[in-house]
Coordinates of C-alpha atoms in Angstrom, one line a residue:
Chain N
M15 CA -42.0 -36.1 8.0
T16 CA -39.4 -33.7 9.5
K17 CA -38.4 -30.9 7.1
P18 CA -34.7 -31.1 6.0
I19 CA -32.4 -28.6 7.8
I20 CA -30.1 -25.9 6.6
F21 CA -27.6 -25.7 9.4
L22 CA -25.9 -22.3 9.7
Q23 CA -22.8 -22.9 11.7
K24 CA -22.3 -19.1 11.9
K25 CA -24.8 -16.4 13.0
F26 CA -26.1 -14.3 10.1
R27 CA -28.3 -11.2 10.2
E28 CA -32.0 -11.8 10.2
E29 CA -32.4 -10.2 6.7
F30 CA -30.3 -13.2 5.5
T31 CA -32.2 -15.9 7.3
E32 CA -35.4 -14.5 5.9
K33 CA -34.0 -14.6 2.4
I34 CA -32.9 -18.2 2.9
Q35 CA -36.3 -19.1 4.1
S36 CA -38.0 -17.4 1.1
I37 CA -35.7 -19.2 -1.4
A38 CA -36.1 -22.6 0.4
P39 CA -39.5 -22.6 2.1
D40 CA -39.4 -26.4 2.6
Y41 CA -36.4 -26.3 4.8
Q42 CA -35.9 -25.5 8.5
I43 CA -33.1 -23.1 9.3
K44 CA -31.2 -23.7 12.4
N45 CA -28.2 -22.3 14.2
T46 CA -28.0 -24.9 16.9
L47 CA -29.0 -28.6 16.7
T48 CA -30.6 -31.1 19.0
E49 CA -29.3 -34.7 18.8
E50 CA -32.1 -35.8 16.5
D51 CA -31.7 -32.7 14.3
F52 CA -28.3 -33.9 13.0
A53 CA -29.9 -36.7 11.0
A54 CA -32.0 -34.1 9.1
V55 CA -29.2 -31.7 8.1
E56 CA -29.1 -31.6 4.3
I57 CA -27.1 -28.4 3.9
S58 CA -24.4 -27.1 6.2
V59 CA -23.1 -23.6 6.0
G60 CA -19.6 -23.6 7.5
W61 CA -17.9 -26.7 9.0
A62 CA -16.7 -27.4 12.5
E63 CA -14.8 -30.6 13.2
K64 CA -16.7 -31.3 16.4
F65 CA -19.9 -31.9 14.4
E66 CA -18.2 -34.0 11.7
D67 CA -19.2 -37.5 12.9
Q68 CA -22.8 -36.6 13.5
L69 CA -23.3 -34.8 10.2
L70 CA -21.8 -37.7 8.2
A71 CA -23.4 -40.5 10.2
T72 CA -26.8 -40.8 8.4
Q73 CA -25.8 -39.9 4.8
K74 CA -28.4 -37.1 4.7
L75 CA -25.9 -34.3 4.2
K76 CA -25.9 -33.3 0.5
W77 CA -24.1 -29.9 0.4
V78 CA -21.5 -28.1 2.4
Q79 CA -21.0 -24.4 1.7
S80 CA -17.6 -23.6 3.2
I81 CA -17.1 -20.0 4.5
S82 CA -13.4 -20.0 3.8
A83 CA -11.7 -20.3 0.4
G84 CA -9.4 -23.1 1.5
V85 CA -11.1 -26.5 2.1
D86 CA -8.1 -28.6 3.0
Y87 CA -9.4 -28.8 6.6
L88 CA -12.5 -30.6 5.5
P89 CA -12.9 -34.5 5.3
L90 CA -12.8 -34.5 1.5
D91 CA -12.4 -38.3 1.2
K92 CA -15.7 -38.8 3.1
F93 CA -17.4 -36.1 1.1
S94 CA -16.3 -37.9 -2.1
E95 CA -17.6 -41.3 -0.8
Q96 CA -21.0 -39.8 0.1
D97 CA -21.2 -37.6 -3.0
I98 CA -21.6 -34.5 -0.9
L99 CA -21.5 -31.2 -2.9
L100 CA -19.0 -28.6 -1.8
S101 CA -18.7 -24.9 -2.5
N102 CA -16.3 -22.5 -0.9
G103 CA -16.0 -18.8 0.0
S104 CA -13.5 -18.0 -2.6
G105 CA -13.6 -14.4 -3.7
I106 CA -15.0 -12.9 -0.5
H107 CA -11.5 -12.2 0.8
A108 CA -9.9 -11.3 -2.6
L109 CA -10.1 -7.5 -2.1
S110 CA -8.8 -7.7 1.5
I111 CA -6.0 -10.0 0.6
S112 CA -5.0 -7.9 -2.4
E113 CA -4.9 -4.8 -0.2
H114 CA -2.9 -6.6 2.4
I115 CA -0.3 -7.7 -0.2
I116 CA 0.0 -4.2 -1.7
G117 CA 0.3 -2.8 1.9
V118 CA 3.1 -5.2 2.9
L119 CA 5.0 -4.5 -0.3
L120 CA 4.8 -0.7 0.1
G121 CA 5.6 -1.1 3.8
Y122 CA 8.9 -2.6 2.8
Y123 CA 9.7 -0.6 -0.3
R124 CA 8.9 2.8 1.3
G125 CA 10.6 2.1 4.6
L126 CA 7.4 2.2 6.6
N127 CA 8.0 -0.9 8.7
E128 CA 11.4 0.5 9.7
A129 CA 9.8 3.8 10.6
V130 CA 7.3 2.1 12.9
K131 CA 10.1 0.4 14.7
K132 CA 12.1 3.6 15.0
Q133 CA 9.1 5.6 16.2
G134 CA 9.1 3.3 19.2
R135 CA 12.5 4.8 20.1
N136 CA 11.7 8.4 19.2
E137 CA 14.3 8.1 16.5
W138 CA 14.4 10.3 13.4
A139 CA 16.3 8.0 11.1
Q140 CA 16.0 9.6 7.7
K141 CA 19.5 8.6 6.4
S142 CA 19.3 4.9 7.3
I143 CA 15.9 4.1 6.0
H144 CA 15.8 1.8 3.0
Y145 CA 13.6 3.0 0.1
D146 CA 12.7 1.6 -3.3
Q147 CA 9.9 1.9 -5.8
L148 CA 7.1 -0.6 -6.3
A149 CA 6.3 0.7 -9.8
G150 CA 8.3 -1.2 -12.4
K151 CA 8.8 -4.3 -10.4
N152 CA 8.2 -7.9 -11.8
L153 CA 5.7 -9.7 -9.6
L154 CA 5.0 -13.5 -9.7
V155 CA 1.6 -14.5 -8.5
V156 CA 1.7 -18.2 -7.6
G157 CA -2.0 -19.1 -7.8
T158 CA -4.1 -17.3 -10.4
G159 CA -7.5 -17.8 -8.8
H160 CA -9.9 -15.1 -7.5
I161 CA -7.3 -13.5 -5.2
G162 CA -4.5 -13.6 -7.7
Q163 CA -6.7 -12.0 -10.3
Q164 CA -7.8 -9.2 -8.0
L165 CA -4.2 -8.6 -7.0
S166 CA -3.1 -8.6 -10.6
K167 CA -5.7 -6.0 -11.5
S168 CA -5.0 -3.7 -8.6
I169 CA -1.2 -3.8 -8.6
H170 CA -0.9 -3.6 -12.4
S171 CA -2.5 -0.2 -12.2
L172 CA 0.3 0.8 -9.8
G173 CA 2.9 0.1 -12.6
V174 CA 3.8 -3.5 -11.6
N175 CA 4.4 -6.2 -14.2
V176 CA 2.4 -9.2 -13.2
F177 CA 3.2 -12.8 -14.1
G178 CA 1.3 -15.9 -12.9
I179 CA 1.8 -19.5 -12.0
N180 CA -1.0 -22.1 -12.1
T181 CA -1.3 -25.8 -12.5
T182 CA -1.1 -26.0 -16.3
G183 CA 0.3 -22.6 -17.2
H184 CA -3.0 -21.7 -18.9
S185 CA -3.3 -18.0 -19.7
V186 CA -5.4 -15.8 -17.4
E187 CA -6.7 -12.3 -18.1
G188 CA -4.6 -9.6 -16.5
F189 CA -1.3 -11.6 -16.4
A190 CA 1.5 -10.7 -18.8
E191 CA 2.6 -14.3 -18.9
T192 CA 1.6 -17.5 -17.1
Y193 CA 3.7 -20.6 -16.4
S194 CA 2.9 -24.0 -15.1
I195 CA 3.7 -24.8 -11.5
K196 CA 6.4 -27.3 -12.5
N197 CA 8.3 -24.4 -14.3
M198 CA 8.2 -22.1 -11.3
A199 CA 11.9 -22.4 -10.5
K200 CA 12.8 -21.3 -14.0
I201 CA 10.9 -18.0 -13.9
V202 CA 11.7 -17.1 -10.2
P203 CA 15.2 -15.6 -11.0
E204 CA 13.6 -12.9 -13.1
M205 CA 11.1 -11.8 -10.4
D206 CA 11.4 -9.0 -7.8
I207 CA 8.4 -10.3 -5.9
V208 CA 7.0 -13.8 -5.4
V209 CA 3.5 -14.0 -3.8
G210 CA 2.1 -17.4 -2.7
I211 CA -1.7 -17.6 -2.8
L212 CA -2.0 -21.4 -3.1
P213 CA -4.5 -23.7 -1.5
G214 CA -3.2 -26.6 0.6
T215 CA -3.2 -29.7 -1.5
H216 CA -0.8 -32.6 -2.0
E217 CA 0.7 -30.8 -5.0
T218 CA 1.4 -27.6 -3.1
Y219 CA 2.8 -29.0 0.1
H220 CA 6.2 -27.4 0.7
I221 CA 6.3 -26.1 -2.8
F222 CA 8.2 -23.0 -1.5
N223 CA 11.4 -24.6 -0.5
S224 CA 15.1 -24.1 -0.8
D225 CA 15.0 -24.9 -4.5
I226 CA 12.9 -21.8 -5.0
F227 CA 14.4 -19.5 -2.3
E228 CA 17.9 -20.1 -3.7
K229 CA 16.9 -19.0 -7.1
M230 CA 15.4 -15.7 -6.0
K231 CA 17.1 -12.4 -6.6
K232 CA 19.1 -11.1 -3.6
T233 CA 16.8 -8.1 -3.6
A234 CA 13.6 -10.1 -4.0
V235 CA 10.6 -10.1 -1.7
F236 CA 8.5 -13.2 -0.7
V237 CA 4.9 -12.9 0.4
N238 CA 2.8 -15.8 1.6
V239 CA -0.9 -15.4 2.1
G240 CA -1.9 -18.9 0.9
R241 CA -1.7 -21.9 3.2
G242 CA 1.1 -22.1 5.7
D243 CA 2.2 -25.6 4.7
T244 CA 3.0 -24.5 1.1
V245 CA 6.2 -23.2 2.7
H246 CA 9.0 -25.4 4.0
T247 CA 9.5 -23.4 7.1
K248 CA 12.9 -24.7 8.0
E249 CA 14.3 -24.1 4.6
L250 CA 12.7 -20.6 4.6
I251 CA 14.6 -19.8 7.8
T252 CA 17.8 -21.1 6.3
A253 CA 17.3 -19.0 3.2
L254 CA 16.7 -15.9 5.4
E255 CA 19.8 -16.6 7.4
E256 CA 21.8 -17.0 4.3
K257 CA 20.2 -13.9 2.7
H258 CA 19.1 -15.6 -0.5
F259 CA 16.5 -12.9 -0.8
A260 CA 15.8 -9.5 0.9
F261 CA 12.5 -9.6 2.7
A262 CA 9.6 -11.8 3.6
A263 CA 6.0 -10.9 4.6
L264 CA 4.3 -13.9 6.1
D265 CA 0.6 -14.1 7.1
V266 CA 0.2 -17.9 7.3
F267 CA 2.4 -20.6 9.0
E268 CA 2.7 -24.3 9.3
E269 CA 1.8 -23.9 12.9
E270 CA -0.6 -21.2 14.0
P271 CA -0.4 -19.2 16.1
L272 CA 3.3 -19.0 15.2
P273 CA 5.0 -20.4 18.3
K274 CA 6.7 -17.8 20.6
E275 CA 10.0 -19.5 20.2
S276 CA 10.0 -19.4 16.3
P277 CA 13.1 -17.7 15.0
L278 CA 10.9 -16.1 12.3
W279 CA 9.7 -13.4 14.9
E280 CA 13.3 -12.2 15.2
F281 CA 14.4 -11.4 11.7
D282 CA 14.6 -7.7 10.9
N283 CA 13.7 -8.4 7.3
V284 CA 10.6 -10.4 8.0
L285 CA 7.1 -9.0 8.7
I286 CA 4.9 -11.4 10.7
T287 CA 1.2 -10.8 10.5
P288 CA -1.2 -13.1 12.5
H289 CA -3.3 -14.5 9.6
I290 CA -5.2 -11.3 9.1
S291 CA -4.9 -10.8 5.3
G292 CA -8.4 -12.1 4.7
M293 CA -10.2 -10.1 7.4
T294 CA -13.0 -8.5 5.6
I295 CA -15.5 -5.8 6.4
D296 CA -19.0 -6.4 5.0
F297 CA -18.4 -10.1 5.1
Q298 CA -22.0 -11.2 5.4
N299 CA -23.1 -9.4 2.3
K300 CA -20.2 -10.8 0.3
F301 CA -20.7 -14.4 1.6
M302 CA -24.5 -14.4 1.0
K303 CA -24.1 -13.4 -2.6
I304 CA -22.4 -16.7 -3.1
F305 CA -24.6 -18.9 -0.8
L306 CA -28.0 -17.5 -1.9
S307 CA -27.0 -17.9 -5.5
N308 CA -26.1 -21.5 -4.9
L309 CA -29.2 -22.1 -2.8
K310 CA -31.5 -21.0 -5.6
S311 CA -29.9 -23.5 -8.0
Y312 CA -29.7 -26.2 -5.4
V313 CA -33.4 -25.9 -4.5
S314 CA -34.4 -26.0 -8.2
S315 CA -32.0 -28.6 -9.6
K316 CA -29.6 -29.8 -6.9
E317 CA -26.8 -28.0 -8.6
L318 CA -24.3 -25.3 -7.5
T319 CA -23.6 -22.2 -9.7
V320 CA -20.8 -20.4 -7.8
N321 CA -17.5 -21.6 -6.3
Q322 CA -18.1 -25.3 -6.6
V323 CA -15.1 -27.3 -5.4
E324 CA -14.1 -30.5 -7.1
V325 CA -13.9 -32.6 -4.0
K326 CA -11.3 -35.1 -5.3
R327 CA -9.0 -32.3 -6.5
G328 CA -9.5 -30.1 -3.4
Y329 CA -10.0 -26.7 -5.1
Chain M
M205 CA 35.8 37.4 -21.2
T206 CA 35.0 34.6 -18.7
K207 CA 32.4 32.1 -19.9
P208 CA 29.3 32.2 -17.7
I209 CA 29.0 29.3 -15.3
I210 CA 26.4 26.6 -14.7
F211 CA 26.9 25.8 -11.0
L212 CA 25.8 22.3 -10.1
Q213 CA 25.3 22.3 -6.4
K214 CA 24.8 18.5 -6.5
K215 CA 27.0 15.9 -8.2
F216 CA 25.5 14.4 -11.3
R217 CA 26.8 11.5 -13.4
E218 CA 29.2 12.3 -16.2
E219 CA 26.7 11.4 -18.9
F220 CA 24.6 14.3 -17.6
T221 CA 27.4 16.9 -17.4
E222 CA 28.3 15.9 -21.0
K223 CA 24.8 16.5 -22.1
I224 CA 24.7 19.8 -20.3
Q225 CA 27.9 20.9 -22.1
S226 CA 26.6 19.8 -25.5
I227 CA 23.4 21.8 -25.0
A228 CA 25.2 24.8 -23.6
P229 CA 28.7 24.9 -25.2
D230 CA 29.2 28.5 -24.2
Y231 CA 29.0 27.8 -20.5
Q232 CA 31.4 26.4 -18.0
I233 CA 30.1 23.6 -15.8
K234 CA 31.3 23.7 -12.2
N235 CA 30.6 21.7 -9.0
T236 CA 32.7 23.9 -6.8
L237 CA 33.5 27.6 -7.1
T238 CA 36.5 29.8 -6.4
E239 CA 35.8 33.3 -5.0
E240 CA 35.9 35.0 -8.4
D241 CA 33.7 32.3 -10.0
F242 CA 30.6 33.4 -8.0
A243 CA 30.4 36.6 -10.0
A244 CA 30.1 34.5 -13.2
V245 CA 27.3 32.1 -12.2
E246 CA 24.3 32.6 -14.4
I247 CA 22.5 29.3 -13.7
S248 CA 22.4 27.5 -10.4
V249 CA 21.2 23.9 -10.1
G250 CA 20.1 23.5 -6.5
W251 CA 20.4 26.1 -3.8
A252 CA 22.3 26.2 -0.5
E253 CA 21.9 29.1 1.9
K254 CA 25.6 29.4 2.5
F255 CA 26.2 30.6 -1.1
E256 CA 23.2 32.9 -1.1
D257 CA 25.0 36.2 -0.5
Q258 CA 27.8 35.5 -3.0
L259 CA 25.4 34.3 -5.7
L260 CA 23.1 37.4 -5.4
A261 CA 25.9 40.0 -5.0
T262 CA 26.7 40.8 -8.6
Q263 CA 23.3 40.4 -10.2
K264 CA 24.7 37.9 -12.8
L265 CA 22.4 35.1 -11.7
K266 CA 19.6 34.6 -14.1
W267 CA 18.0 31.2 -13.4
V268 CA 17.8 28.8 -10.4
Q269 CA 16.6 25.3 -11.1
S270 CA 15.6 24.0 -7.7
I271 CA 15.9 20.3 -7.0
S272 CA 13.0 20.1 -4.6
A273 CA 9.4 20.7 -5.5
G274 CA 8.9 23.2 -2.6
V275 CA 10.7 26.5 -3.0
D276 CA 9.7 28.2 0.2
Y277 CA 13.2 28.0 1.6
L278 CA 14.5 30.2 -1.3
P279 CA 14.9 34.0 -1.0
L280 CA 12.0 34.6 -3.3
D281 CA 11.8 38.4 -2.6
K282 CA 15.4 38.8 -3.8
F283 CA 14.7 36.6 -6.9
S284 CA 11.8 38.8 -7.7
E285 CA 13.8 42.1 -7.3
Q286 CA 16.6 40.7 -9.5
D287 CA 14.2 39.1 -12.0
I288 CA 15.8 35.7 -11.5
L289 CA 13.9 32.8 -13.2
L290 CA 13.0 29.9 -11.0
S291 CA 12.0 26.3 -11.8
N292 CA 11.4 23.5 -9.4
G293 CA 11.7 19.7 -9.2
S294 CA 8.0 19.1 -9.1
G295 CA 6.9 15.8 -10.5
I296 CA 10.2 13.9 -9.7
H297 CA 8.9 12.7 -6.4
A298 CA 5.3 12.3 -7.4
L299 CA 5.4 8.5 -7.8
S300 CA 7.4 8.0 -4.6
I301 CA 5.0 10.2 -2.6
S302 CA 2.0 8.5 -4.1
E303 CA 3.4 5.1 -3.1
H304 CA 4.2 6.4 0.4
I305 CA 0.6 7.6 0.8
I306 CA -1.0 4.4 -0.4
G307 CA 1.4 2.5 1.9
V308 CA 0.6 4.4 5.0
L309 CA -3.1 4.1 4.3
L310 CA -2.9 0.3 3.8
G311 CA -0.6 0.0 6.8
Y312 CA -3.4 1.5 8.9
Y313 CA -6.4 -0.1 7.3
R314 CA -4.9 -3.6 7.2
G315 CA -3.5 -3.5 10.7
L316 CA 0.1 -3.8 9.4
N317 CA 1.6 -1.1 11.7
E318 CA 0.1 -2.8 14.7
A319 CA 1.5 -6.1 13.5
V320 CA 5.0 -4.6 13.3
K321 CA 4.7 -3.4 16.9
K322 CA 3.4 -6.8 18.1
Q323 CA 6.1 -8.7 16.3
G324 CA 8.6 -6.9 18.5
R325 CA 7.0 -8.7 21.4
N326 CA 6.6 -12.1 19.7
E327 CA 2.8 -11.5 20.0
W328 CA 0.2 -13.2 17.8
A329 CA -2.6 -10.7 18.1
Q330 CA -5.1 -11.8 15.6
K331 CA -8.3 -10.9 17.5
S332 CA -7.2 -7.4 18.6
I333 CA -6.0 -6.2 15.2
H334 CA -8.0 -3.4 13.6
Y335 CA -8.9 -4.0 10.0
D336 CA -10.8 -2.0 7.4
Q337 CA -10.9 -1.7 3.6
L338 CA -9.3 1.1 1.5
A339 CA -11.6 0.4 -1.5
G340 CA -14.7 2.5 -1.3
K341 CA -13.3 5.3 0.9
N342 CA -13.6 9.0 0.1
L343 CA -10.3 10.7 -0.1
L344 CA -9.7 14.4 -0.2
V345 CA -6.4 15.5 -1.8
V346 CA -5.5 18.9 -0.6
G347 CA -3.3 20.2 -3.4
T348 CA -4.1 18.9 -6.9
G349 CA -0.6 19.4 -8.5
H350 CA 1.7 16.7 -9.9
I351 CA 1.7 14.7 -6.7
G352 CA -2.0 15.0 -6.1
Q353 CA -2.7 13.9 -9.7
Q354 CA -0.4 10.9 -9.5
L355 CA -2.0 9.9 -6.2
S356 CA -5.5 10.3 -7.7
K357 CA -4.6 8.1 -10.6
S358 CA -3.1 5.3 -8.6
I359 CA -5.5 5.2 -5.7
H360 CA -8.6 5.6 -7.8
S361 CA -7.7 2.3 -9.5
L362 CA -7.7 0.7 -6.0
G363 CA -11.4 1.7 -5.7
V364 CA -11.0 5.0 -3.8
N365 CA -13.3 8.0 -4.6
V366 CA -10.9 10.9 -5.0
F367 CA -11.9 14.6 -4.4
G368 CA -9.6 17.6 -4.6
I369 CA -8.9 21.0 -3.1
N370 CA -7.0 23.7 -4.9
T371 CA -6.8 27.5 -4.8
T372 CA -9.8 28.3 -6.9
G373 CA -11.7 25.0 -7.0
H374 CA -10.9 24.6 -10.8
S375 CA -11.6 21.1 -12.0
V376 CA -8.7 18.7 -12.6
E377 CA -8.7 15.5 -14.5
G378 CA -8.9 12.4 -12.3
F379 CA -10.8 14.1 -9.5
A380 CA -14.5 13.4 -9.0
E381 CA -15.0 16.9 -7.6
T382 CA -12.8 19.8 -6.7
Y383 CA -13.4 22.6 -4.2
S384 CA -11.6 25.8 -3.5
I385 CA -9.4 26.0 -0.5
K386 CA -11.7 28.3 1.4
N387 CA -14.4 25.7 1.2
M388 CA -12.3 22.9 2.6
A389 CA -14.0 22.8 6.0
K390 CA -17.3 22.2 4.3
I391 CA -16.3 19.1 2.5
V392 CA -14.1 17.6 5.2
P393 CA -17.0 16.0 7.2
E394 CA -17.8 13.7 4.2
M395 CA -14.2 12.4 3.8
D396 CA -12.6 9.3 5.2
I397 CA -9.1 10.4 4.3
V398 CA -7.6 13.9 4.1
V399 CA -4.2 14.1 2.5
G400 CA -2.1 17.4 2.7
I401 CA 0.2 17.9 -0.3
L402 CA 0.5 21.7 -0.1
P403 CA 3.5 23.9 -0.6
G404 CA 4.5 26.3 2.1
T405 CA 3.1 29.7 1.4
H406 CA 1.4 32.5 3.3
E407 CA -1.9 31.1 2.3
T408 CA -1.2 27.5 3.4
Y409 CA 0.4 28.3 6.8
H410 CA -1.4 26.4 9.6
I411 CA -4.3 25.6 7.2
F412 CA -4.7 22.3 8.9
N413 CA -5.9 23.5 12.3
S414 CA -8.6 22.8 14.9
D415 CA -11.3 24.1 12.5
I416 CA -10.5 21.3 10.1
F417 CA -9.6 18.6 12.6
E418 CA -12.8 19.0 14.6
K419 CA -14.9 18.6 11.4
M420 CA -13.3 15.3 10.4
K421 CA -15.1 12.0 10.8
K422 CA -14.2 10.1 14.0
T423 CA -13.0 7.3 11.8
A424 CA -11.0 9.5 9.4
V425 CA -7.3 9.5 8.6
F426 CA -5.1 12.5 8.1
V427 CA -1.9 12.3 6.1
N428 CA 0.6 15.1 5.6
V429 CA 3.4 14.9 3.0
G430 CA 3.3 18.6 2.0
R431 CA 5.1 21.2 4.2
G432 CA 5.2 20.8 7.9
D433 CA 4.0 24.3 8.7
T434 CA 0.7 23.7 6.8
V435 CA -0.2 22.0 10.1
H436 CA -0.8 23.8 13.4
T437 CA 1.1 21.2 15.4
K438 CA -0.4 22.1 18.8
E439 CA -3.9 21.9 17.5
L440 CA -3.1 18.6 15.9
I441 CA -1.9 17.2 19.2
T442 CA -5.1 18.5 20.9
A443 CA -7.2 16.9 18.2
L444 CA -5.4 13.6 18.6
E445 CA -5.8 13.7 22.4
E446 CA -9.5 14.5 22.0
K447 CA -9.8 11.8 19.3
H448 CA -11.5 14.0 16.7
F449 CA -10.3 11.6 14.1
A450 CA -8.8 8.1 14.1
F451 CA -5.3 8.1 12.7
A452 CA -2.5 10.4 11.4
A453 CA 0.5 9.6 9.2
L454 CA 2.9 12.5 9.3
D455 CA 6.0 12.7 7.1
V456 CA 6.7 16.4 7.6
F457 CA 6.8 18.7 10.6
E458 CA 7.1 22.3 11.7
E459 CA 10.4 21.4 13.2
E460 CA 12.6 18.8 11.6
P461 CA 14.0 16.5 12.8
L462 CA 10.9 16.1 15.0
P463 CA 12.3 16.8 18.5
K464 CA 12.8 13.8 20.8
E465 CA 10.4 15.3 23.3
S466 CA 7.5 15.9 20.9
P467 CA 4.3 14.2 22.1
L468 CA 3.6 13.1 18.5
W469 CA 6.1 10.2 18.9
E470 CA 4.0 8.6 21.6
F471 CA 0.5 8.4 20.0
D472 CA -0.5 4.8 19.2
N473 CA -2.6 6.1 16.4
V474 CA 0.1 8.2 14.7
L475 CA 2.7 7.0 12.3
I476 CA 5.8 9.2 12.2
T477 CA 8.1 8.9 9.2
P478 CA 11.2 11.0 8.9
H479 CA 10.5 13.1 5.8
I480 CA 11.0 10.1 3.5
S481 CA 8.0 10.1 1.3
G482 CA 9.9 11.8 -1.6
M483 CA 12.9 9.6 -1.6
T484 CA 13.2 8.4 -5.1
I485 CA 15.3 5.9 -6.9
D486 CA 16.5 6.9 -10.3
F487 CA 16.5 10.5 -9.2
Q488 CA 19.1 11.8 -11.6
N489 CA 17.3 10.6 -14.7
K490 CA 14.0 12.1 -13.5
F491 CA 15.6 15.4 -12.5
M492 CA 17.6 15.8 -15.7
K493 CA 14.5 15.4 -17.9
I494 CA 13.3 18.7 -16.3
F495 CA 16.6 20.5 -16.2
L496 CA 17.8 19.6 -19.7
S497 CA 14.5 20.5 -21.2
N498 CA 14.6 23.9 -19.5
L499 CA 18.3 24.4 -20.5
K500 CA 17.5 24.0 -24.2
S501 CA 14.9 26.6 -24.1
Y502 CA 16.9 28.9 -21.8
V503 CA 19.9 28.7 -24.1
S504 CA 17.8 29.5 -27.2
S505 CA 15.4 32.1 -25.8
K506 CA 16.0 32.7 -22.1
E507 CA 12.7 30.9 -21.3
L508 CA 11.8 27.9 -19.2
T509 CA 9.4 25.2 -20.5
V510 CA 8.9 22.9 -17.5
N511 CA 8.0 23.6 -13.9
Q512 CA 8.6 27.3 -13.9
V513 CA 7.6 28.8 -10.5
E514 CA 5.9 32.2 -10.4
V515 CA 8.4 33.8 -7.9
K516 CA 5.9 36.2 -6.3
R517 CA 3.3 33.5 -5.8
G518 CA 5.7 30.9 -4.5
Y519 CA 4.5 27.8 -6.5

């Protein structure tokens, strides 16, 4: 009988394929598949749409370890029907994204973005540069998962007061207060900074819309590093035109790459970054900590220990 | 007899002039002076060169409270001759400068400066953007005073290993190790980041020169927020041309404003900011904490309690 296959949809260093083999000696490890291989894949690391039909055809697939934190691009309904286990890469990018967020906030508050633009014109613009202080600000983290917790920890130590939003409003260590997502509009007027770190689900679709933007302080900052479609882009553009708040730093968009003709590129008070907040050095080490831990428990008991996603809920 | 004058060379809010008066009821408080007033000035808050001759002519001046941290622009020799007390504004700007430094570092490591430039061309440049991680880096703070200590505290909490340089190498809380300034070149090769926060003195003039730049890691970052003339500008330009290190963030320069024709404007791997790192909100409160504290002790015992500068040493 053919050995079941662990299909690595991404190349990993040899040290890691060796570790995988030693933990799971009864499996074949493959980076590329022949036609007949597909029917033997039991575990897929990563997910590409082009292989979807073949991987789901024979009902042999038991576990998908996603590389990303977000899993909204996966066929969750089919995973649910076939009882496929799912785990994600949540946590790997937490430090990078936290550093990105602190960077964009200081870039705004300390006038650094303006300085970059003025440097391009050899312009010494000391008097006109906007400056403010990050310490002392109230920051609302919308999404108190791995990334939100890392951000909270780091930015609290810079003197920022950190509040959180999650589904139920349950308290989370490191947050001064937490509120349920349905109460978000009530707390937004007290915040200097609103940071979106939400996964893409039915509940979070367009959750950042004019209702929220119009309640923000005129001096407030909006940062989005979650999913692009958590933001109602048209209403965001209107809010920026009407100056409902002061500055936006956007790393994710409903359409990516952000189309050349999007008005978002043109705002002086918007920083566009090309979905780079999660870019992470030392990625393989960080990812393998999750996958190898899950692989050990999967091999022994068909269970996952880290980052399991409830397929029906989507996070 | 005329009451002695406290000359405020900067406008402060009424609440503060009232406090000054209540602490020093035997003094007149003036923002502008007549010709004969100059001879009655005993305390000057701030220092402008244009009043220098008049303030020093009659030997009545006893104490200058500088607003800035750096005092190298003051006539220290004359202060020494006339036994004039001097205190500076050190500490007021520490938080701002610390935020500035963290901001420029994250701007570089997280590709944010590049994103700002590319936004100007509506360019989605995900693949070409440089990214790295601040956490885990070794940072050398050259100057372990108020600002260096604030930086150390903040950036250590972001996972950075902080080392320090000071005159004698004496240990300072919050620094993993400290070295004397004459040993700087020995430790530089192990550092990912070198931050200059030095005052301008004879000892620090051109201390950042080719000897240092050539010893830096190819991937290292140099930040200067101290005095412009601590850097040998020509040798810095050569080091950048020869790529001895990876990135410089410069907020201070030997000549300010930085001349339009300076080659520093043109480097892709240099961030020029127009001496903004110390710009501070809530400045008057922060400054008055220092001045009022000194005023109390001066009035009662002609002594200063906070931020006294040793005039002969210059810091």
